[in-house]
Short mmCIF file of C-alpha atoms and ligand atoms in Angstrom, two decimals:
data_model
loop_
_atom_site.label_atom_id
_atom_site.label_comp_id
_atom_site.label_asym_id
_atom_site.label_seq_id
_atom_site.Cartn_x
_atom_site.Cartn_y
_atom_site.Cartn_z
CA MET U 625 157.14 150.02 83.16
CA GLN U 626 156.64 153.75 85.90
CA PHE U 627 157.10 150.89 88.75
CA GLN U 628 160.18 149.80 86.91
CA SER U 629 161.47 152.99 85.73
CA ASN U 630 161.48 153.92 89.53
CA PHE U 631 162.88 151.49 90.50
CA ARG U 632 165.57 151.70 88.18
CA THR U 633 166.15 155.40 89.53
CA TYR U 634 166.36 154.04 92.57
CA HIS U 635 168.60 150.96 92.49
CA SER U 636 170.56 153.57 90.32
CA ARG U 637 170.65 156.53 93.18
CA VAL U 638 171.67 152.99 95.48
CA ILE U 639 174.67 151.29 93.75
CA ALA U 640 175.65 156.09 93.68
CA LEU U 641 175.15 156.50 97.16
CA PHE U 642 177.28 152.82 97.44
CA ALA U 643 180.24 154.35 95.21
CA ALA U 644 180.41 157.27 96.77
CA ALA U 645 180.86 155.90 100.23
CA MET U 646 183.21 153.60 98.68
CA LEU U 647 185.08 156.28 97.31
CA PHE U 648 184.59 158.20 100.41
CA ILE U 649 186.29 155.31 102.61
CA ALA U 650 189.46 154.98 100.68
CA VAL U 651 190.15 158.25 100.33
CA ALA U 652 189.93 157.65 104.43
CA ALA U 653 191.86 154.99 104.24
CA CYS U 654 194.22 156.75 101.94
CA GLY U 655 195.94 159.76 103.92
CA PRO U 656 198.41 162.37 103.47
CA GLY U 657 201.88 160.68 101.77
CA ASN U 658 200.10 157.51 101.81
CA GLU U 659 198.32 156.93 98.06
CA ARG U 660 198.35 153.30 98.20
CA PRO U 661 196.26 150.72 99.75
CA ASP U 662 198.06 149.03 101.62
CA SER U 663 200.17 145.82 101.07
CA ASP U 664 201.51 143.09 103.51
CA VAL U 665 204.47 144.17 101.97
CA GLY U 666 208.14 144.86 104.36
CA ILE U 667 211.82 145.44 104.01
CA GLN U 668 214.72 145.41 105.64
CA MET U 669 216.73 148.19 105.69
CA PHE U 670 220.42 146.92 106.58
CA GLN U 671 222.31 150.06 108.35
CA TRP U 672 220.21 152.70 107.43
CA ASN U 673 220.26 155.24 110.34
CA TRP U 674 216.89 156.50 111.73
CA ASP U 675 217.18 159.90 110.37
CA SER U 676 217.43 158.34 107.28
CA ILE U 677 214.76 155.69 107.32
CA ALA U 678 212.52 158.63 108.95
CA ALA U 679 212.93 160.82 105.64
CA GLU U 680 212.00 157.22 103.00
CA CYS U 681 208.79 156.48 105.14
CA PRO U 682 207.23 158.69 102.59
CA THR U 683 208.39 157.64 100.07
CA LEU U 684 207.62 154.11 101.28
CA ALA U 685 204.29 154.81 101.49
CA ASP U 686 203.66 155.85 98.55
CA ASN U 687 205.18 153.02 96.85
CA GLY U 688 203.03 150.52 99.01
CA ILE U 689 205.25 149.31 101.54
CA SER U 690 203.67 149.27 105.08
CA TRP U 691 207.16 147.89 107.44
CA VAL U 692 209.83 148.32 107.69
CA LEU U 693 212.51 145.70 109.80
CA THR U 694 215.65 148.09 111.12
CA SER U 695 218.96 146.97 112.26
CA PRO U 696 219.36 146.33 116.24
CA ILE U 697 218.98 149.28 117.84
CA VAL U 698 220.66 149.82 121.60
CA GLU U 699 224.33 150.35 122.21
CA HIS U 700 226.99 147.87 121.36
CA VAL U 701 230.08 147.32 121.58
CA GLN U 702 232.65 149.21 119.71
CA GLY U 703 234.34 148.94 115.96
CA ASP U 704 233.88 149.29 112.48
CA GLN U 705 232.55 146.41 111.28
CA TRP U 706 228.44 146.02 110.64
CA TRP U 707 227.89 143.01 112.93
CA THR U 708 229.15 145.29 116.33
CA SER U 709 225.65 146.01 115.68
CA TYR U 710 224.65 142.47 116.94
CA GLN U 711 226.83 142.45 120.24
CA PRO U 712 224.21 144.69 122.71
CA VAL U 713 226.21 146.00 126.09
CA SER U 714 223.16 147.79 127.34
CA TYR U 715 219.36 148.51 126.60
CA LYS U 716 220.23 152.21 125.91
CA ILE U 717 218.93 153.25 122.69
CA ASP U 718 221.97 154.27 121.54
CA SER U 719 224.17 153.40 118.63
CA LYS U 720 225.77 153.63 115.35
CA LEU U 721 222.63 154.50 114.35
CA GLY U 722 221.05 157.27 116.39
CA ASN U 723 219.97 158.33 119.48
CA ARG U 724 216.91 157.54 120.91
CA GLU U 725 215.66 161.21 120.19
CA GLN U 726 216.38 160.40 116.25
CA PHE U 727 214.54 156.77 116.86
CA ALA U 728 211.66 158.32 118.43
CA ALA U 729 211.33 160.67 116.18
CA MET U 730 211.67 157.92 113.27
CA VAL U 731 208.52 155.97 114.50
CA SER U 732 206.20 158.26 115.21
CA THR U 733 206.90 160.25 111.06
CA CYS U 734 206.51 156.43 109.66
CA ASN U 735 203.62 155.64 111.56
CA ASP U 736 202.29 158.74 110.65
CA ALA U 737 203.11 158.07 106.88
CA GLY U 738 201.15 154.81 107.75
CA VAL U 739 204.90 152.61 107.76
CA GLU U 740 205.20 150.34 110.88
CA ILE U 741 208.81 149.94 112.31
CA ILE U 742 209.55 146.23 113.60
CA ALA U 743 213.33 146.85 115.13
CA ASP U 744 215.48 143.91 115.18
CA ALA U 745 215.66 142.54 118.52
CA VAL U 746 218.84 140.86 119.54
CA ILE U 747 218.08 139.03 122.98
CA ASN U 748 219.15 135.71 123.04
CA HIS U 749 222.84 137.24 123.91
CA MET U 750 225.36 140.24 124.72
CA SER U 751 228.94 140.48 123.37
CA GLY U 752 231.21 138.18 122.17
CA MET U 753 234.44 140.36 123.53
CA SER U 754 235.84 138.07 126.39
CA ASP U 755 238.12 140.55 127.19
CA GLY U 756 235.32 143.06 127.92
CA GLY U 757 235.07 147.19 127.21
CA THR U 758 233.29 149.69 126.44
CA GLY U 759 229.49 150.10 124.79
CA VAL U 760 229.35 153.06 121.60
CA ALA U 761 227.61 155.05 124.51
CA GLY U 762 229.77 154.47 127.31
CA SER U 763 228.81 151.29 129.27
CA GLU U 764 231.55 149.24 130.40
CA PHE U 765 231.39 146.05 130.56
CA GLU U 766 232.50 142.22 131.46
CA HIS U 767 232.05 139.34 128.58
CA ARG U 768 229.47 138.29 131.40
CA ASN U 769 228.69 141.28 133.18
CA TYR U 770 226.76 144.39 132.17
CA PRO U 771 226.37 146.43 135.39
CA GLY U 772 222.86 147.20 136.40
CA ILE U 773 221.34 144.71 133.83
CA TYR U 774 222.48 141.46 133.35
CA GLY U 775 225.06 139.31 136.37
CA PRO U 776 227.27 136.41 135.58
CA ASP U 777 224.85 134.49 137.25
CA ASP U 778 222.29 134.92 134.03
CA PHE U 779 224.52 133.66 131.87
CA HIS U 780 225.09 129.98 130.27
CA THR U 781 228.49 128.31 130.53
CA CYS U 782 228.45 124.72 129.17
CA GLY U 783 231.32 122.67 129.01
CA THR U 784 232.06 122.51 125.25
CA SER U 785 235.73 124.62 124.51
CA ASN U 786 235.43 128.08 125.39
CA ASP U 787 231.83 127.14 125.80
CA ASP U 788 231.07 127.79 121.82
CA ILE U 789 228.77 125.88 119.78
CA VAL U 790 229.62 123.00 117.97
CA ASN U 791 227.53 120.40 117.13
CA TYR U 792 224.29 122.32 115.21
CA ASN U 793 223.01 118.86 115.97
CA ASP U 794 222.99 118.72 119.73
CA ARG U 795 219.73 120.75 120.96
CA SER U 796 221.25 121.76 124.10
CA GLU U 797 224.28 122.54 122.71
CA VAL U 798 222.39 125.08 120.29
CA GLN U 799 220.28 126.65 123.09
CA ASN U 800 223.20 126.91 125.34
CA CYS U 801 226.40 127.25 124.06
CA GLU U 802 227.65 130.47 122.75
CA LEU U 803 226.10 131.17 119.17
CA VAL U 804 230.61 132.24 118.29
CA ASN U 805 231.10 133.49 121.63
CA LEU U 806 228.04 136.06 122.29
CA ALA U 807 227.64 135.82 125.76
CA ASP U 808 224.08 133.51 126.06
CA LEU U 809 221.34 135.01 128.73
CA LYS U 810 219.51 132.03 130.44
CA THR U 811 216.11 133.02 128.89
CA GLU U 812 214.34 130.59 130.96
CA SER U 813 215.18 132.61 134.00
CA GLU U 814 212.40 134.50 134.73
CA THR U 815 214.61 137.78 136.01
CA VAL U 816 216.49 137.49 132.18
CA GLN U 817 212.77 137.32 130.87
CA ALA U 818 211.28 140.52 132.81
CA THR U 819 214.26 142.29 131.94
CA ILE U 820 213.88 141.67 127.73
CA VAL U 821 210.63 142.11 128.51
CA ALA U 822 210.94 145.54 130.12
CA HIS U 823 213.60 146.20 127.35
CA LEU U 824 210.55 145.23 124.38
CA GLU U 825 208.25 147.07 126.06
CA ASP U 826 209.59 150.50 126.01
CA LEU U 827 210.21 150.28 122.26
CA LEU U 828 206.44 149.25 122.02
CA ASP U 829 205.73 152.57 124.02
CA LEU U 830 207.88 154.02 121.58
CA GLY U 831 205.31 153.04 118.71
CA VAL U 832 207.22 150.55 117.82
CA ALA U 833 204.63 147.55 116.03
CA GLY U 834 207.46 144.52 116.34
CA PHE U 835 210.22 142.80 116.19
CA ARG U 836 212.39 140.51 114.38
CA ILE U 837 214.22 138.06 117.03
CA ASP U 838 217.56 137.77 116.38
CA ALA U 839 219.20 134.00 116.63
CA ALA U 840 215.44 132.74 117.71
CA LYS U 841 216.92 128.62 117.03
CA HIS U 842 218.96 129.78 120.04
CA ILE U 843 216.55 130.79 122.51
CA PRO U 844 213.91 127.47 123.42
CA ALA U 845 211.05 128.22 121.53
CA GLN U 846 208.83 127.93 125.37
CA ASP U 847 211.49 131.17 126.31
CA VAL U 848 209.96 133.00 123.11
CA GLU U 849 207.08 132.19 123.47
CA ALA U 850 206.90 132.93 127.44
CA ILE U 851 209.04 136.72 126.60
CA VAL U 852 205.78 137.07 123.55
CA SER U 853 202.79 136.40 125.89
CA ALA U 854 204.15 139.65 128.01
CA LEU U 855 203.38 141.63 125.21
CA PRO U 856 200.10 142.86 123.65
CA GLN U 857 198.70 140.43 121.37
CA ASP U 858 198.71 142.07 118.36
CA THR U 859 202.51 143.01 118.39
CA ARG U 860 204.25 141.15 115.01
CA ILE U 861 206.54 138.79 115.74
CA ILE U 862 208.84 137.55 113.15
CA GLY U 863 211.48 135.03 114.53
CA GLU U 864 214.70 134.00 112.00
CA VAL U 865 215.13 130.14 112.64
CA ILE U 866 217.89 128.62 109.59
CA ARG U 867 216.20 125.91 107.56
CA ALA U 868 218.99 123.29 108.17
CA ALA U 869 217.83 119.72 106.82
CA GLY U 870 218.54 117.30 110.13
CA GLU U 871 218.93 119.81 113.09
CA PRO U 872 216.98 119.42 115.43
CA ILE U 873 215.52 122.55 115.89
CA GLN U 874 213.30 123.26 112.94
CA PRO U 875 211.23 126.64 112.31
CA GLU U 876 207.86 125.01 113.30
CA GLU U 877 208.86 124.95 116.51
CA TYR U 878 208.37 128.46 116.51
CA THR U 879 204.89 129.59 114.90
CA ASN U 880 203.25 129.51 117.86
CA ALA U 881 205.10 132.55 119.00
CA GLY U 882 204.30 133.94 115.62
CA GLY U 883 206.11 134.60 111.27
CA VAL U 884 208.78 132.31 111.06
CA PHE U 885 211.83 133.24 108.01
CA GLU U 886 211.43 130.86 105.70
CA PHE U 887 215.23 130.70 104.13
CA SER U 888 213.49 127.61 101.54
CA TRP U 889 212.23 130.82 99.63
CA GLY U 890 215.57 132.99 99.26
CA ARG U 891 217.38 129.25 98.47
CA ASP U 892 215.37 128.02 96.16
CA MET U 893 214.50 130.82 93.86
CA LYS U 894 219.15 131.28 93.55
CA SER U 895 219.16 127.73 92.26
CA LEU U 896 216.16 128.55 90.43
CA GLN U 897 217.68 131.75 89.19
CA ALA U 898 219.54 129.18 85.64
CA GLY U 899 220.14 125.44 86.02
CA THR U 900 216.78 124.06 88.05
CA THR U 901 213.81 123.38 85.67
CA LEU U 902 211.91 126.69 86.47
CA SER U 903 208.61 125.25 86.52
CA THR U 904 209.98 123.89 89.86
CA PHE U 905 208.29 127.30 91.01
CA PHE U 906 204.66 126.67 91.54
CA LYS U 907 206.43 124.06 94.11
CA ALA U 908 207.92 126.52 96.78
CA GLY U 909 205.59 126.65 99.36
CA THR U 910 203.78 123.34 99.10
CA THR U 911 206.69 120.98 100.19
CA SER U 912 207.50 119.56 103.70
CA GLN U 913 211.10 122.39 103.43
CA TYR U 914 208.82 125.68 103.68
CA LEU U 915 206.36 126.90 106.57
CA PRO U 916 202.31 127.09 106.26
CA SER U 917 201.49 130.59 104.24
CA GLU U 918 200.81 132.15 107.02
CA SER U 919 203.84 131.76 109.31
CA ALA U 920 206.27 132.27 106.30
CA TYR U 921 208.30 135.82 106.29
CA THR U 922 209.97 135.13 101.98
CA PHE U 923 212.89 136.92 101.24
CA VAL U 924 215.39 136.89 97.86
CA GLU U 925 217.96 138.03 100.52
CA ASN U 926 218.92 138.73 103.72
CA HIS U 927 221.70 140.38 105.42
CA ASP U 928 223.32 137.25 105.65
CA THR U 929 222.65 135.52 102.91
CA GLU U 930 223.94 138.17 100.88
CA ARG U 931 227.44 137.74 102.87
CA GLY U 932 227.35 134.25 101.73
CA ASP U 933 226.14 132.44 98.93
CA SER U 934 222.86 130.50 99.89
CA THR U 935 220.69 133.50 97.92
CA MET U 936 221.10 135.53 95.38
CA ASN U 937 222.54 138.95 95.87
CA TYR U 938 221.52 143.20 94.77
CA GLN U 939 224.34 142.16 92.24
CA SER U 940 222.96 138.83 90.15
CA PRO U 941 221.24 138.98 87.01
CA ASN U 942 217.98 137.35 87.65
CA TYR U 943 217.52 139.42 91.49
CA GLU U 944 215.09 141.91 90.26
CA LEU U 945 213.06 139.19 88.67
CA PHE U 946 212.81 136.70 91.23
CA THR U 947 212.11 139.54 93.79
CA ALA U 948 208.69 140.62 91.54
CA LEU U 949 208.33 136.33 91.25
CA MET U 950 208.47 136.63 95.08
CA LEU U 951 205.77 139.48 95.55
CA ALA U 952 203.95 137.86 92.47
CA SER U 953 203.69 133.80 94.87
CA PRO U 954 200.18 134.30 97.28
CA TYR U 955 202.48 132.17 99.81
CA GLY U 956 204.14 134.30 102.96
CA THR U 957 204.42 137.56 103.67
CA PRO U 958 207.79 138.89 101.12
CA VAL U 959 209.87 141.35 102.84
CA LEU U 960 212.32 143.49 100.66
CA TYR U 961 216.04 144.18 100.95
CA SER U 962 217.59 148.02 101.37
CA GLY U 963 221.60 147.56 102.04
CA TYR U 964 224.41 148.44 101.00
CA ALA U 965 227.17 147.46 98.18
CA PHE U 966 230.30 145.62 99.70
CA SER U 967 232.85 143.73 98.30
CA ASP U 968 234.64 143.25 102.19
CA ARG U 969 232.15 140.67 104.61
CA ASP U 970 233.07 142.46 107.15
CA ALA U 971 232.72 145.92 106.29
CA GLY U 972 229.99 148.31 107.74
CA ALA U 973 228.42 151.43 106.05
CA ALA U 974 230.41 154.57 105.50
CA LEU U 975 230.19 156.59 107.85
CA LYS U 976 229.50 160.30 109.21
CA ALA U 977 232.71 162.43 109.86
CA ASP U 978 232.69 162.45 113.86
CA GLY U 979 233.68 158.29 113.09
CA GLU U 980 231.23 156.61 114.84
CA HIS U 981 227.86 157.07 113.28
CA VAL U 982 226.00 155.54 110.25
CA ALA U 983 226.27 158.33 107.68
CA ASN U 984 222.77 159.54 105.44
CA ALA U 985 221.70 156.58 103.26
CA GLU U 986 221.01 158.61 100.01
CA CYS U 987 219.92 156.30 96.74
CA VAL U 988 221.99 157.94 93.64
CA ASP U 989 222.25 155.55 90.82
CA ARG U 990 222.59 151.20 90.63
CA GLU U 991 226.38 151.55 90.00
CA PHE U 992 227.15 149.41 93.31
CA MET U 993 230.31 150.62 94.30
CA ASP U 994 231.75 150.14 97.04
CA GLY U 995 229.37 151.72 100.53
CA ALA U 996 227.16 152.80 97.79
CA TRP U 997 223.27 152.03 98.97
CA THR U 998 221.47 150.08 97.18
CA CYS U 999 217.82 151.19 97.55
CA GLN U 1000 215.61 148.46 95.70
CA GLN U 1001 212.56 150.11 97.51
CA ARG U 1002 213.34 152.91 94.33
CA TRP U 1003 213.98 150.22 91.85
CA PRO U 1004 210.96 150.74 89.51
CA GLY U 1005 210.07 146.81 89.25
CA ILE U 1006 210.15 146.30 92.33
CA VAL U 1007 207.76 149.14 93.23
CA ASN U 1008 205.46 147.84 90.23
CA MET U 1009 205.36 144.78 91.66
CA VAL U 1010 203.82 145.75 95.04
CA GLN U 1011 201.10 147.31 93.25
CA TRP U 1012 200.42 144.79 91.26
CA ARG U 1013 200.40 142.19 94.05
CA ILE U 1014 197.62 144.69 95.62
CA ASP U 1015 195.95 144.55 92.19
CA ALA U 1016 196.23 140.47 92.81
CA ALA U 1017 194.77 140.84 95.95
CA ASP U 1018 193.74 136.78 97.35
CA THR U 1019 193.19 135.95 93.88
CA PRO U 1020 194.80 131.36 92.59
CA ILE U 1021 196.78 131.37 90.34
CA VAL U 1022 196.03 130.10 87.04
CA GLN U 1023 197.66 129.27 83.47
CA GLU U 1024 200.66 128.37 84.18
CA TRP U 1025 203.03 127.97 81.71
CA SER U 1026 207.22 127.65 82.11
CA GLU U 1027 209.46 126.80 79.18
CA GLY U 1028 212.86 127.27 78.52
CA ASP U 1029 214.11 130.21 80.56
CA GLY U 1030 209.97 131.32 80.44
CA LEU U 1031 207.99 130.85 83.04
CA ALA U 1032 204.73 133.26 83.11
CA PHE U 1033 200.93 133.07 85.63
CA ALA U 1034 197.96 135.06 85.91
CA ARG U 1035 196.52 135.88 89.27
CA ASP U 1036 193.07 135.33 88.21
CA GLY U 1037 191.08 138.27 86.63
CA ALA U 1038 193.66 140.68 87.98
CA ALA U 1039 197.52 139.64 86.76
CA PHE U 1040 199.73 138.65 85.12
CA ILE U 1041 203.40 137.99 85.05
CA ALA U 1042 206.16 136.53 82.56
CA VAL U 1043 209.68 136.61 83.08
CA ASN U 1044 212.78 135.91 81.26
CA ARG U 1045 216.00 134.57 83.69
CA GLY U 1046 217.69 133.52 80.33
CA ILE U 1047 220.92 136.43 78.23
CA GLU U 1048 218.26 135.50 75.29
CA PRO U 1049 215.42 137.64 74.40
CA LEU U 1050 211.77 135.59 75.21
CA THR U 1051 209.11 136.21 72.13
CA GLY U 1052 205.94 134.62 72.92
CA THR U 1053 201.82 134.88 73.38
CA TRP U 1054 200.72 134.42 76.49
CA GLN U 1055 197.14 133.26 77.62
CA THR U 1056 196.12 135.95 80.31
CA THR U 1057 192.50 136.30 82.41
CA LEU U 1058 192.56 139.79 81.94
CA GLU U 1059 190.61 142.17 79.99
CA GLN U 1060 191.05 143.55 76.93
CA GLY U 1061 192.67 146.72 76.38
CA LYS U 1062 196.04 148.51 76.82
CA TYR U 1063 198.20 148.06 79.34
CA CYS U 1064 201.38 149.40 80.96
CA ASP U 1065 204.69 146.79 81.71
CA GLY U 1066 205.36 146.79 84.96
CA GLY U 1067 208.32 145.70 84.21
CA ALA U 1068 209.79 147.52 81.69
CA GLY U 1069 212.11 149.91 83.88
CA THR U 1070 210.26 153.60 84.34
CA VAL U 1071 208.14 153.87 87.26
CA ILE U 1072 204.71 153.77 86.60
CA ALA U 1073 203.43 154.80 90.43
CA GLY U 1074 199.56 154.46 89.71
CA ASP U 1075 199.58 156.16 86.27
CA CYS U 1076 199.62 154.60 82.95
CA ASN U 1077 200.38 157.26 80.32
CA GLU U 1078 202.29 154.83 78.41
CA PRO U 1079 200.76 151.71 77.86
CA THR U 1080 202.98 149.29 75.96
CA ILE U 1081 201.42 145.91 76.43
CA THR U 1082 198.02 144.98 74.05
CA VAL U 1083 195.77 142.19 75.90
CA ASP U 1084 193.22 141.34 73.11
CA GLN U 1085 189.77 140.30 72.71
CA ASP U 1086 190.78 136.56 73.48
CA GLY U 1087 192.97 137.47 77.04
CA THR U 1088 196.12 136.74 74.89
CA VAL U 1089 199.24 138.78 75.30
CA ALA U 1090 202.20 138.92 72.92
CA ALA U 1091 205.65 140.17 73.63
CA THR U 1092 209.38 139.94 73.92
CA ILE U 1093 210.65 140.30 76.84
CA PRO U 1094 214.21 141.09 77.24
CA SER U 1095 217.55 139.59 79.03
CA HIS U 1096 216.74 139.22 82.61
CA GLY U 1097 213.85 140.43 82.16
CA PHE U 1098 209.47 140.43 82.92
CA LEU U 1099 206.27 141.12 81.86
CA ALA U 1100 204.31 142.76 84.58
CA VAL U 1101 200.23 144.00 84.08
CA SER U 1102 197.38 143.80 86.82
CA ASN U 1103 194.91 146.32 86.46
CA SER U 1104 195.74 149.06 87.74
CA THR U 1105 198.11 149.66 85.10
CA LYS U 1106 194.96 149.26 82.61
CA SER U 1107 195.52 152.58 80.81
C1 ARE A 1055 231.53 138.45 115.27
C2 ARE A 1055 232.83 137.81 114.60
C3 ARE A 1055 232.20 136.27 115.31
C4 ARE A 1055 232.98 136.61 116.79
C5 ARE A 1055 232.35 136.92 117.32
C6 ARE A 1055 231.94 137.41 118.31
O1 ARE A 1055 231.99 137.31 113.03
O2 ARE A 1055 233.86 136.08 114.79
O3 ARE A 1055 233.53 135.41 117.51
O4 ARE A 1055 231.65 138.59 117.04
O5 ARE A 1055 233.33 138.64 118.88
C7 ARE A 1055 226.25 138.82 113.29
C8 ARE A 1055 227.86 138.32 112.21
C9 ARE A 1055 228.52 137.54 113.28
C10 ARE A 1055 229.35 138.32 114.16
C11 ARE A 1055 227.97 138.46 115.00
C12 ARE A 1055 228.75 139.20 115.97
O6 ARE A 1055 226.99 137.18 111.57
O7 ARE A 1055 229.32 137.13 112.15
O8 ARE A 1055 229.86 137.97 114.71
O9 ARE A 1055 226.98 139.13 114.24
O10 ARE A 1055 228.78 140.74 115.95
C13 ARE A 1055 223.84 130.85 112.64
C14 ARE A 1055 222.48 131.06 113.80
C15 ARE A 1055 221.98 132.52 113.48
C16 ARE A 1055 223.14 134.13 113.00
C17 ARE A 1055 224.08 133.29 112.18
C18 ARE A 1055 225.36 134.12 111.62
O11 ARE A 1055 221.76 130.48 113.72
O12 ARE A 1055 221.24 133.29 113.94
O13 ARE A 1055 223.99 131.82 112.54
N1 ARE A 1055 221.99 135.13 112.43
C19 ARE A 1055 221.57 135.97 113.31
C20 ARE A 1055 222.21 137.44 112.80
C21 ARE A 1055 223.50 137.41 112.48
C22 ARE A 1055 223.92 137.58 113.86
C23 ARE A 1055 223.77 136.80 114.43
C24 ARE A 1055 222.96 136.27 114.37
C25 ARE A 1055 223.99 137.38 116.37
O14 ARE A 1055 221.44 137.65 111.15
O15 ARE A 1055 223.97 138.62 111.22
O16 ARE A 1055 225.54 137.44 113.36
O17 ARE A 1055 223.47 138.24 116.32
C26 ARE A 1055 224.00 126.71 109.66
C27 ARE A 1055 222.96 126.57 110.74
C28 ARE A 1055 222.52 128.14 111.23
C29 ARE A 1055 223.54 129.08 111.69
C30 ARE A 1055 224.38 128.98 110.05
C31 ARE A 1055 225.85 129.92 110.34
O18 ARE A 1055 223.18 127.02 108.27
O19 ARE A 1055 221.64 125.70 110.53
O20 ARE A 1055 221.68 128.03 112.26
O21 ARE A 1055 223.30 130.88 111.49
O22 ARE A 1055 224.90 127.48 109.72
O23 ARE A 1055 226.51 129.87 110.98
CA1 CA A 1056 220.83 130.94 123.85
#
């Protein structure tokens, strides 16, 4: 008896010590400005300038977002359109988004907050200006001559009309001709590779954690691999290889070099926003049109697709709901998006009074007047779903349910989501795998940010939840939203 109670005391002391140690580790891991545990979630902050990203990083960290994908960072051609960013003319860090000092300060501020910076690297090509010109930092250039960096021998000519890519079914054309007149680098050349590597190493020295490889489809996979293998092994690489059925160059070729954006995700979500049977959501990520999960980066919109019609965009009624489903899915690494409202495809972000540099981003409302910053990283439903994803961790999907405009599932023992893509409210009772209790609703449109003060959702003893979900809304509960 005596032994047993001693043993119990000993046992509870061990447990208490263990709990204290875990608490210490948890607190130590969440430094200042990083109150939530890390998620795998990233965000593309399209055309946000360096000062504005730096200012936003503490908020991103508080909201559990772990990394930011920037727009291209080097000197580019002049012009009002956003896409001048994609026409480099030198590797000086001096662009409409800020100078080297501002870039370095942003990287260090964000890193201190626990947010990594992934830079958009435009390495397939230089500018598309047939007559050359002067870049925004004063560098003079010709279409195939960038003094001090690349000369005419460093570029492909390919024999098609205007040396442009005409036929995407011809591998050699796609990789050796010009994408919309952009001077195509001989990425197979050792000196070109060395110049690119030196540029990327410069950025790594400033503290960036990795790169989006712009137009990766247009660079042979072996060239991308050669460049990446010269960088530290833990450099995060995300290739942009737009999946298109029947084309000879497919995203799968690029997985040896790192991760790749999976365009099937955003496209399938678009088709699911109306019409398509919702239960097909459960197949997303499992067909031959999808990369293996560990290689895939998923998104509901990016800066190209929001300007085309291949995905939803910030104005789509079901956008937040499908962003929630992306965060709820165990498939891939989710990339949120934050840019500015536009009605003209080419329109650049608003400029400062100098007429050259992009104005600081401000998050005001969700009115979406042209030029307004859309600030998805602050939308309550999205913020709450990042926490939901952290709670779900690597638990499997169970309790799959779908009917009409409703879809629901649980992440076993950790989280539950039910969505309504329709225009009428959806009332139902669903089986969760959560503990009985009161929970806050992460979909309800109020920021919870870790504190559940107004629990409106009851999980009954049998694990069911009864609720009415508004049109285009969702219900989201998870262990950390239990009151
Ligand atoms: C602009 C003008 C052009 C002009 C050119 C040079 O619009 O008319 O000729 O400048 O002066 C962005 C803009 C372009 C812009 C370019 C340079 O979107 O409009 O051109 O910057 O300023 C293919 C590629 C894919 C690429 C898309 C756009 O495979 O890599 O086209 N996406 C990236 C970026 C873009 C960027 C570039 C590459 C260039 O995300 O923002 O362009 O750096 C099928 C194929 C796809 C193909 C798609 C569209 O689906 O399967 O592979 O994507 O068609 O053609
Ligand atoms: Ca090329």
